[in-house]
PDB file of N, CA, C and O in Angstrom:
ATOM      1  N   MET A   9     -48.940 -48.766 -35.144  1.00  0.00           N
ATOM      2  CA  MET A   9     -49.369 -47.404 -34.878  1.00  0.00           C
ATOM      3  C   MET A   9     -48.129 -46.522 -34.756  1.00  0.00           C
ATOM      4  O   MET A   9     -47.114 -46.928 -34.241  1.00  0.00           O
ATOM      5  N   SER A  10     -48.232 -45.285 -35.223  1.00  0.00           N
ATOM      6  CA  SER A  10     -47.086 -44.381 -35.196  1.00  0.00           C
ATOM      7  C   SER A  10     -46.827 -43.859 -33.787  1.00  0.00           C
ATOM      8  O   SER A  10     -47.672 -43.928 -32.907  1.00  0.00           O
ATOM      9  N   SER A  11     -45.633 -43.317 -33.595  1.00  0.00           N
ATOM     10  CA  SER A  11     -45.263 -42.799 -32.279  1.00  0.00           C
ATOM     11  C   SER A  11     -45.630 -41.325 -32.117  1.00  0.00           C
ATOM     12  O   SER A  11     -45.242 -40.691 -31.154  1.00  0.00           O
ATOM     13  N   VAL A  12     -46.378 -40.763 -33.069  1.00  0.00           N
ATOM     14  CA  VAL A  12     -46.804 -39.371 -32.988  1.00  0.00           C
ATOM     15  C   VAL A  12     -47.901 -39.258 -31.935  1.00  0.00           C
ATOM     16  O   VAL A  12     -48.866 -40.016 -31.964  1.00  0.00           O
ATOM     17  N   PRO A  13     -47.761 -38.347 -30.983  1.00  0.00           N
ATOM     18  CA  PRO A  13     -48.794 -38.186 -29.958  1.00  0.00           C
ATOM     19  C   PRO A  13     -50.136 -37.831 -30.594  1.00  0.00           C
ATOM     20  O   PRO A  13     -50.208 -37.020 -31.499  1.00  0.00           O
ATOM     21  N   GLN A  14     -51.206 -38.470 -30.129  1.00  0.00           N
ATOM     22  CA  GLN A  14     -52.512 -38.287 -30.732  1.00  0.00           C
ATOM     23  C   GLN A  14     -53.399 -37.303 -29.985  1.00  0.00           C
ATOM     24  O   GLN A  14     -54.532 -37.098 -30.370  1.00  0.00           O
ATOM     25  N   SER A  15     -52.916 -36.720 -28.918  1.00  0.00           N
ATOM     26  CA  SER A  15     -53.724 -35.759 -28.179  1.00  0.00           C
ATOM     27  C   SER A  15     -52.951 -34.454 -28.023  1.00  0.00           C
ATOM     28  O   SER A  15     -51.731 -34.399 -28.217  1.00  0.00           O
ATOM     29  N   VAL A  16     -53.673 -33.402 -27.686  1.00  0.00           N
ATOM     30  CA  VAL A  16     -53.023 -32.111 -27.460  1.00  0.00           C
ATOM     31  C   VAL A  16     -52.033 -32.229 -26.308  1.00  0.00           C
ATOM     32  O   VAL A  16     -50.913 -31.716 -26.379  1.00  0.00           O
ATOM     33  N   HIS A  17     -52.436 -32.936 -25.245  1.00  0.00           N
ATOM     34  CA  HIS A  17     -51.537 -33.107 -24.099  1.00  0.00           C
ATOM     35  C   HIS A  17     -50.253 -33.815 -24.524  1.00  0.00           C
ATOM     36  O   HIS A  17     -49.156 -33.416 -24.115  1.00  0.00           O
ATOM     37  N   GLY A  18     -50.371 -34.831 -25.352  1.00  0.00           N
ATOM     38  CA  GLY A  18     -49.193 -35.545 -25.835  1.00  0.00           C
ATOM     39  C   GLY A  18     -48.283 -34.669 -26.676  1.00  0.00           C
ATOM     40  O   GLY A  18     -47.061 -34.732 -26.564  1.00  0.00           O
ATOM     41  N   ARG A  19     -48.891 -33.833 -27.510  1.00  0.00           N
ATOM     42  CA  ARG A  19     -48.094 -32.929 -28.345  1.00  0.00           C
ATOM     43  C   ARG A  19     -47.372 -31.892 -27.489  1.00  0.00           C
ATOM     44  O   ARG A  19     -46.207 -31.584 -27.732  1.00  0.00           O
ATOM     45  N   LEU A  20     -48.078 -31.342 -26.488  1.00  0.00           N
ATOM     46  CA  LEU A  20     -47.444 -30.370 -25.601  1.00  0.00           C
ATOM     47  C   LEU A  20     -46.299 -30.998 -24.819  1.00  0.00           C
ATOM     48  O   LEU A  20     -45.235 -30.399 -24.670  1.00  0.00           O
ATOM     49  N   GLU A  21     -46.519 -32.204 -24.331  1.00  0.00           N
ATOM     50  CA  GLU A  21     -45.475 -32.896 -23.573  1.00  0.00           C
ATOM     51  C   GLU A  21     -44.243 -33.147 -24.444  1.00  0.00           C
ATOM     52  O   GLU A  21     -43.115 -32.922 -24.012  1.00  0.00           O
ATOM     53  N   ARG A  22     -44.472 -33.578 -25.682  1.00  0.00           N
ATOM     54  CA  ARG A  22     -43.352 -33.825 -26.598  1.00  0.00           C
ATOM     55  C   ARG A  22     -42.621 -32.520 -26.923  1.00  0.00           C
ATOM     56  O   ARG A  22     -41.387 -32.486 -26.989  1.00  0.00           O
ATOM     57  N   THR A  23     -43.372 -31.429 -27.113  1.00  0.00           N
ATOM     58  CA  THR A  23     -42.774 -30.137 -27.418  1.00  0.00           C
ATOM     59  C   THR A  23     -41.899 -29.656 -26.268  1.00  0.00           C
ATOM     60  O   THR A  23     -40.776 -29.195 -26.472  1.00  0.00           O
ATOM     61  N   VAL A  24     -42.407 -29.758 -25.054  1.00  0.00           N
ATOM     62  CA  VAL A  24     -41.645 -29.321 -23.881  1.00  0.00           C
ATOM     63  C   VAL A  24     -40.367 -30.144 -23.741  1.00  0.00           C
ATOM     64  O   VAL A  24     -39.326 -29.624 -23.342  1.00  0.00           O
ATOM     65  N   GLN A  25     -40.415 -31.407 -24.094  1.00  0.00           N
ATOM     66  CA  GLN A  25     -39.228 -32.259 -23.991  1.00  0.00           C
ATOM     67  C   GLN A  25     -38.197 -31.953 -25.066  1.00  0.00           C
ATOM     68  O   GLN A  25     -37.000 -32.149 -24.861  1.00  0.00           O
ATOM     69  N   THR A  26     -38.636 -31.460 -26.236  1.00  0.00           N
ATOM     70  CA  THR A  26     -37.703 -31.269 -27.347  1.00  0.00           C
ATOM     71  C   THR A  26     -37.213 -29.833 -27.504  1.00  0.00           C
ATOM     72  O   THR A  26     -36.227 -29.608 -28.194  1.00  0.00           O
ATOM     73  N   ILE A  27     -37.898 -28.866 -26.902  1.00  0.00           N
ATOM     74  CA  ILE A  27     -37.491 -27.463 -27.028  1.00  0.00           C
ATOM     75  C   ILE A  27     -36.756 -27.048 -25.762  1.00  0.00           C
ATOM     76  O   ILE A  27     -37.185 -27.344 -24.653  1.00  0.00           O
ATOM     77  N   SER A  28     -35.648 -26.338 -25.944  1.00  0.00           N
ATOM     78  CA  SER A  28     -34.854 -25.908 -24.793  1.00  0.00           C
ATOM     79  C   SER A  28     -35.622 -24.885 -23.956  1.00  0.00           C
ATOM     80  O   SER A  28     -36.480 -24.169 -24.480  1.00  0.00           O
ATOM     81  N   PRO A  29     -35.317 -24.804 -22.664  1.00  0.00           N
ATOM     82  CA  PRO A  29     -36.003 -23.830 -21.796  1.00  0.00           C
ATOM     83  C   PRO A  29     -35.835 -22.383 -22.263  1.00  0.00           C
ATOM     84  O   PRO A  29     -36.770 -21.591 -22.169  1.00  0.00           O
ATOM     85  N   ILE A  30     -34.674 -22.050 -22.799  1.00  0.00           N
ATOM     86  CA  ILE A  30     -34.448 -20.686 -23.285  1.00  0.00           C
ATOM     87  C   ILE A  30     -35.379 -20.389 -24.457  1.00  0.00           C
ATOM     88  O   ILE A  30     -35.978 -19.312 -24.534  1.00  0.00           O
ATOM     89  N   ARG A  31     -35.525 -21.337 -25.354  1.00  0.00           N
ATOM     90  CA  ARG A  31     -36.413 -21.146 -26.504  1.00  0.00           C
ATOM     91  C   ARG A  31     -37.866 -21.021 -26.049  1.00  0.00           C
ATOM     92  O   ARG A  31     -38.617 -20.208 -26.584  1.00  0.00           O
ATOM     93  N   LEU A  32     -38.268 -21.789 -25.041  1.00  0.00           N
ATOM     94  CA  LEU A  32     -39.628 -21.669 -24.499  1.00  0.00           C
ATOM     95  C   LEU A  32     -39.857 -20.280 -23.913  1.00  0.00           C
ATOM     96  O   LEU A  32     -40.934 -19.689 -24.090  1.00  0.00           O
ATOM     97  N   VAL A  33     -38.865 -19.735 -23.219  1.00  0.00           N
ATOM     98  CA  VAL A  33     -38.982 -18.389 -22.654  1.00  0.00           C
ATOM     99  C   VAL A  33     -39.111 -17.354 -23.776  1.00  0.00           C
ATOM    100  O   VAL A  33     -39.933 -16.435 -23.689  1.00  0.00           O
ATOM    101  N   VAL A  34     -38.328 -17.504 -24.819  1.00  0.00           N
ATOM    102  CA  VAL A  34     -38.397 -16.565 -25.948  1.00  0.00           C
ATOM    103  C   VAL A  34     -39.767 -16.648 -26.621  1.00  0.00           C
ATOM    104  O   VAL A  34     -40.379 -15.614 -26.931  1.00  0.00           O
ATOM    105  N   ILE A  35     -40.264 -17.839 -26.842  1.00  0.00           N
ATOM    106  CA  ILE A  35     -41.586 -18.014 -27.451  1.00  0.00           C
ATOM    107  C   ILE A  35     -42.656 -17.369 -26.565  1.00  0.00           C
ATOM    108  O   ILE A  35     -43.538 -16.662 -27.061  1.00  0.00           O
ATOM    109  N   GLY A  36     -42.576 -17.600 -25.264  1.00  0.00           N
ATOM    110  CA  GLY A  36     -43.532 -16.986 -24.339  1.00  0.00           C
ATOM    111  C   GLY A  36     -43.460 -15.473 -24.362  1.00  0.00           C
ATOM    112  O   GLY A  36     -44.484 -14.787 -24.331  1.00  0.00           O
ATOM    113  N   ALA A  37     -42.241 -14.925 -24.432  1.00  0.00           N
ATOM    114  CA  ALA A  37     -42.076 -13.468 -24.467  1.00  0.00           C
ATOM    115  C   ALA A  37     -42.661 -12.875 -25.744  1.00  0.00           C
ATOM    116  O   ALA A  37     -43.297 -11.806 -25.704  1.00  0.00           O
ATOM    117  N   VAL A  38     -42.479 -13.544 -26.857  1.00  0.00           N
ATOM    118  CA  VAL A  38     -43.041 -13.056 -28.124  1.00  0.00           C
ATOM    119  C   VAL A  38     -44.565 -13.078 -28.070  1.00  0.00           C
ATOM    120  O   VAL A  38     -45.234 -12.114 -28.468  1.00  0.00           O
ATOM    121  N   ILE A  39     -45.123 -14.161 -27.562  1.00  0.00           N
ATOM    122  CA  ILE A  39     -46.581 -14.259 -27.441  1.00  0.00           C
ATOM    123  C   ILE A  39     -47.109 -13.180 -26.501  1.00  0.00           C
ATOM    124  O   ILE A  39     -48.125 -12.532 -26.783  1.00  0.00           O
ATOM    125  N   LEU A  40     -46.423 -12.961 -25.399  1.00  0.00           N
ATOM    126  CA  LEU A  40     -46.830 -11.926 -24.453  1.00  0.00           C
ATOM    127  C   LEU A  40     -46.741 -10.528 -25.077  1.00  0.00           C
ATOM    128  O   LEU A  40     -47.644  -9.703 -24.909  1.00  0.00           O
ATOM    129  N   ALA A  41     -45.678 -10.267 -25.820  1.00  0.00           N
ATOM    130  CA  ALA A  41     -45.525  -8.956 -26.465  1.00  0.00           C
ATOM    131  C   ALA A  41     -46.632  -8.704 -27.484  1.00  0.00           C
ATOM    132  O   ALA A  41     -47.210  -7.613 -27.527  1.00  0.00           O
ATOM    133  N   ILE A  42     -46.940  -9.700 -28.282  1.00  0.00           N
ATOM    134  CA  ILE A  42     -48.015  -9.544 -29.266  1.00  0.00           C
ATOM    135  C   ILE A  42     -49.353  -9.362 -28.554  1.00  0.00           C
ATOM    136  O   ILE A  42     -50.160  -8.514 -28.940  1.00  0.00           O
ATOM    137  N   GLY A  43     -49.592 -10.140 -27.506  1.00  0.00           N
ATOM    138  CA  GLY A  43     -50.846 -10.018 -26.757  1.00  0.00           C
ATOM    139  C   GLY A  43     -51.001  -8.652 -26.118  1.00  0.00           C
ATOM    140  O   GLY A  43     -52.072  -8.040 -26.186  1.00  0.00           O
ATOM    141  N   CYS A  44     -49.947  -8.139 -25.498  1.00  0.00           N
ATOM    142  CA  CYS A  44     -50.002  -6.811 -24.874  1.00  0.00           C
ATOM    143  C   CYS A  44     -50.206  -5.729 -25.923  1.00  0.00           C
ATOM    144  O   CYS A  44     -50.941  -4.769 -25.696  1.00  0.00           O
ATOM    145  N   THR A  45     -49.555  -5.888 -27.060  1.00  0.00           N
ATOM    146  CA  THR A  45     -49.727  -4.910 -28.130  1.00  0.00           C
ATOM    147  C   THR A  45     -51.177  -4.891 -28.601  1.00  0.00           C
ATOM    148  O   THR A  45     -51.772  -3.827 -28.769  1.00  0.00           O
ATOM    149  N   LEU A  46     -51.757  -6.076 -28.799  1.00  0.00           N
ATOM    150  CA  LEU A  46     -53.154  -6.122 -29.217  1.00  0.00           C
ATOM    151  C   LEU A  46     -54.083  -5.557 -28.148  1.00  0.00           C
ATOM    152  O   LEU A  46     -55.093  -4.933 -28.459  1.00  0.00           O
ATOM    153  N   LEU A  47     -53.756  -5.763 -26.895  1.00  0.00           N
ATOM    154  CA  LEU A  47     -54.607  -5.304 -25.810  1.00  0.00           C
ATOM    155  C   LEU A  47     -54.530  -3.792 -25.619  1.00  0.00           C
ATOM    156  O   LEU A  47     -55.553  -3.129 -25.440  1.00  0.00           O
ATOM    157  N   PHE A  48     -53.330  -3.238 -25.648  1.00  0.00           N
ATOM    158  CA  PHE A  48     -53.155  -1.842 -25.289  1.00  0.00           C
ATOM    159  C   PHE A  48     -53.090  -0.875 -26.466  1.00  0.00           C
ATOM    160  O   PHE A  48     -53.319   0.311 -26.299  1.00  0.00           O
ATOM    161  N   VAL A  49     -52.759  -1.349 -27.649  1.00  0.00           N
ATOM    162  CA  VAL A  49     -52.721  -0.472 -28.817  1.00  0.00           C
ATOM    163  C   VAL A  49     -54.046  -0.655 -29.544  1.00  0.00           C
ATOM    164  O   VAL A  49     -54.268  -1.662 -30.201  1.00  0.00           O
ATOM    165  N   GLN A  50     -54.892   0.314 -29.406  1.00  0.00           N
ATOM    166  CA  GLN A  50     -56.209   0.196 -30.025  1.00  0.00           C
ATOM    167  C   GLN A  50     -56.337   1.009 -31.305  1.00  0.00           C
ATOM    168  O   GLN A  50     -57.437   1.242 -31.793  1.00  0.00           O
ATOM    169  N   GLU A  51     -55.205   1.457 -31.832  1.00  0.00           N
ATOM    170  CA  GLU A  51     -55.225   2.114 -33.139  1.00  0.00           C
ATOM    171  C   GLU A  51     -55.754   1.092 -34.138  1.00  0.00           C
ATOM    172  O   GLU A  51     -55.196  -0.007 -34.266  1.00  0.00           O
ATOM    173  N   PRO A  52     -56.839   1.394 -34.851  1.00  0.00           N
ATOM    174  CA  PRO A  52     -57.463   0.390 -35.720  1.00  0.00           C
ATOM    175  C   PRO A  52     -56.516  -0.248 -36.734  1.00  0.00           C
ATOM    176  O   PRO A  52     -56.568  -1.456 -36.945  1.00  0.00           O
ATOM    177  N   MET A  53     -55.620   0.546 -37.337  1.00  0.00           N
ATOM    178  CA  MET A  53     -54.723  -0.017 -38.344  1.00  0.00           C
ATOM    179  C   MET A  53     -53.769  -1.047 -37.717  1.00  0.00           C
ATOM    180  O   MET A  53     -53.537  -2.107 -38.277  1.00  0.00           O
ATOM    181  N   VAL A  54     -53.221  -0.736 -36.541  1.00  0.00           N
ATOM    182  CA  VAL A  54     -52.302  -1.657 -35.859  1.00  0.00           C
ATOM    183  C   VAL A  54     -53.061  -2.897 -35.419  1.00  0.00           C
ATOM    184  O   VAL A  54     -52.616  -4.025 -35.626  1.00  0.00           O
ATOM    185  N   HIS A  55     -54.224  -2.684 -34.832  1.00  0.00           N
ATOM    186  CA  HIS A  55     -55.028  -3.807 -34.352  1.00  0.00           C
ATOM    187  C   HIS A  55     -55.399  -4.735 -35.516  1.00  0.00           C
ATOM    188  O   HIS A  55     -55.272  -5.951 -35.409  1.00  0.00           O
ATOM    189  N   ASP A  56     -55.834  -4.169 -36.628  1.00  0.00           N
ATOM    190  CA  ASP A  56     -56.214  -4.979 -37.789  1.00  0.00           C
ATOM    191  C   ASP A  56     -55.024  -5.722 -38.376  1.00  0.00           C
ATOM    192  O   ASP A  56     -55.157  -6.878 -38.797  1.00  0.00           O
ATOM    193  N   SER A  57     -53.844  -5.097 -38.390  1.00  0.00           N
ATOM    194  CA  SER A  57     -52.683  -5.777 -38.961  1.00  0.00           C
ATOM    195  C   SER A  57     -52.280  -6.969 -38.092  1.00  0.00           C
ATOM    196  O   SER A  57     -51.935  -8.032 -38.611  1.00  0.00           O
ATOM    197  N   PHE A  58     -52.331  -6.811 -36.760  1.00  0.00           N
ATOM    198  CA  PHE A  58     -52.033  -7.949 -35.892  1.00  0.00           C
ATOM    199  C   PHE A  58     -53.110  -9.023 -36.006  1.00  0.00           C
ATOM    200  O   PHE A  58     -52.827 -10.212 -35.966  1.00  0.00           O
ATOM    201  N   HIS A  59     -54.347  -8.585 -36.168  1.00  0.00           N
ATOM    202  CA  HIS A  59     -55.449  -9.532 -36.326  1.00  0.00           C
ATOM    203  C   HIS A  59     -55.238 -10.360 -37.596  1.00  0.00           C
ATOM    204  O   HIS A  59     -55.374 -11.584 -37.584  1.00  0.00           O
ATOM    205  N   ASP A  60     -54.886  -9.701 -38.683  1.00  0.00           N
ATOM    206  CA  ASP A  60     -54.623 -10.405 -39.943  1.00  0.00           C
ATOM    207  C   ASP A  60     -53.418 -11.326 -39.812  1.00  0.00           C
ATOM    208  O   ASP A  60     -53.404 -12.423 -40.371  1.00  0.00           O
ATOM    209  N   PHE A  61     -52.387 -10.891 -39.066  1.00  0.00           N
ATOM    210  CA  PHE A  61     -51.214 -11.738 -38.840  1.00  0.00           C
ATOM    211  C   PHE A  61     -51.613 -13.021 -38.118  1.00  0.00           C
ATOM    212  O   PHE A  61     -51.169 -14.106 -38.478  1.00  0.00           O
ATOM    213  N   ARG A  62     -52.448 -12.901 -37.102  1.00  0.00           N
ATOM    214  CA  ARG A  62     -52.902 -14.089 -36.367  1.00  0.00           C
ATOM    215  C   ARG A  62     -53.594 -15.075 -37.305  1.00  0.00           C
ATOM    216  O   ARG A  62     -53.375 -16.283 -37.227  1.00  0.00           O
ATOM    217  N   HIS A  63     -54.442 -14.562 -38.185  1.00  0.00           N
ATOM    218  CA  HIS A  63     -55.108 -15.437 -39.156  1.00  0.00           C
ATOM    219  C   HIS A  63     -54.097 -16.066 -40.110  1.00  0.00           C
ATOM    220  O   HIS A  63     -54.223 -17.233 -40.478  1.00  0.00           O
ATOM    221  N   ALA A  64     -53.092 -15.296 -40.520  1.00  0.00           N
ATOM    222  CA  ALA A  64     -52.099 -15.796 -41.466  1.00  0.00           C
ATOM    223  C   ALA A  64     -51.296 -16.955 -40.889  1.00  0.00           C
ATOM    224  O   ALA A  64     -50.924 -17.876 -41.611  1.00  0.00           O
ATOM    225  N   VAL A  65     -51.034 -16.942 -39.581  1.00  0.00           N
ATOM    226  CA  VAL A  65     -50.272 -18.032 -38.975  1.00  0.00           C
ATOM    227  C   VAL A  65     -51.170 -19.162 -38.477  1.00  0.00           C
ATOM    228  O   VAL A  65     -50.690 -20.120 -37.911  1.00  0.00           O
ATOM    229  N   GLY A  66     -52.483 -19.017 -38.689  1.00  0.00           N
ATOM    230  CA  GLY A  66     -53.386 -20.123 -38.384  1.00  0.00           C
ATOM    231  C   GLY A  66     -54.048 -20.077 -37.029  1.00  0.00           C
ATOM    232  O   GLY A  66     -54.535 -21.097 -36.549  1.00  0.00           O
ATOM    233  N   VAL A  67     -54.080 -18.923 -36.389  1.00  0.00           N
ATOM    234  CA  VAL A  67     -54.719 -18.807 -35.070  1.00  0.00           C
ATOM    235  C   VAL A  67     -56.174 -18.394 -35.276  1.00  0.00           C
ATOM    236  O   VAL A  67     -56.433 -17.290 -35.748  1.00  0.00           O
ATOM    237  N   PRO A  68     -57.131 -19.260 -34.954  1.00  0.00           N
ATOM    238  CA  PRO A  68     -58.537 -18.870 -35.101  1.00  0.00           C
ATOM    239  C   PRO A  68     -58.951 -17.943 -33.964  1.00  0.00           C
ATOM    240  O   PRO A  68     -58.482 -18.068 -32.846  1.00  0.00           O
ATOM    241  N   CYS A  69     -59.817 -16.991 -34.266  1.00  0.00           N
ATOM    242  CA  CYS A  69     -60.230 -16.082 -33.201  1.00  0.00           C
ATOM    243  C   CYS A  69     -61.709 -15.739 -33.223  1.00  0.00           C
ATOM    244  O   CYS A  69     -62.175 -15.041 -32.357  1.00  0.00           O
ATOM    245  N   HIS A  70     -62.473 -16.202 -34.199  1.00  0.00           N
ATOM    246  CA  HIS A  70     -63.906 -15.888 -34.201  1.00  0.00           C
ATOM    247  C   HIS A  70     -64.679 -17.179 -34.123  1.00  0.00           C
ATOM    248  O   HIS A  70     -64.500 -18.084 -34.813  1.00  0.00           O
TER     249      HIS A  70
END
């Protein structure tokens, strides 16, 4: 059997072990910035472009 984690918890644990704390903070800040932008900017064009971006990177939302 391979050493690839077979559960979400295993993948998260492996990710936390392999990514530096600074990189985790940067990733969190980017996610927070995008989330706040989607929440507070309700201009339809901006909202739709971020919505399409989420789909493009593989984030399901419906």
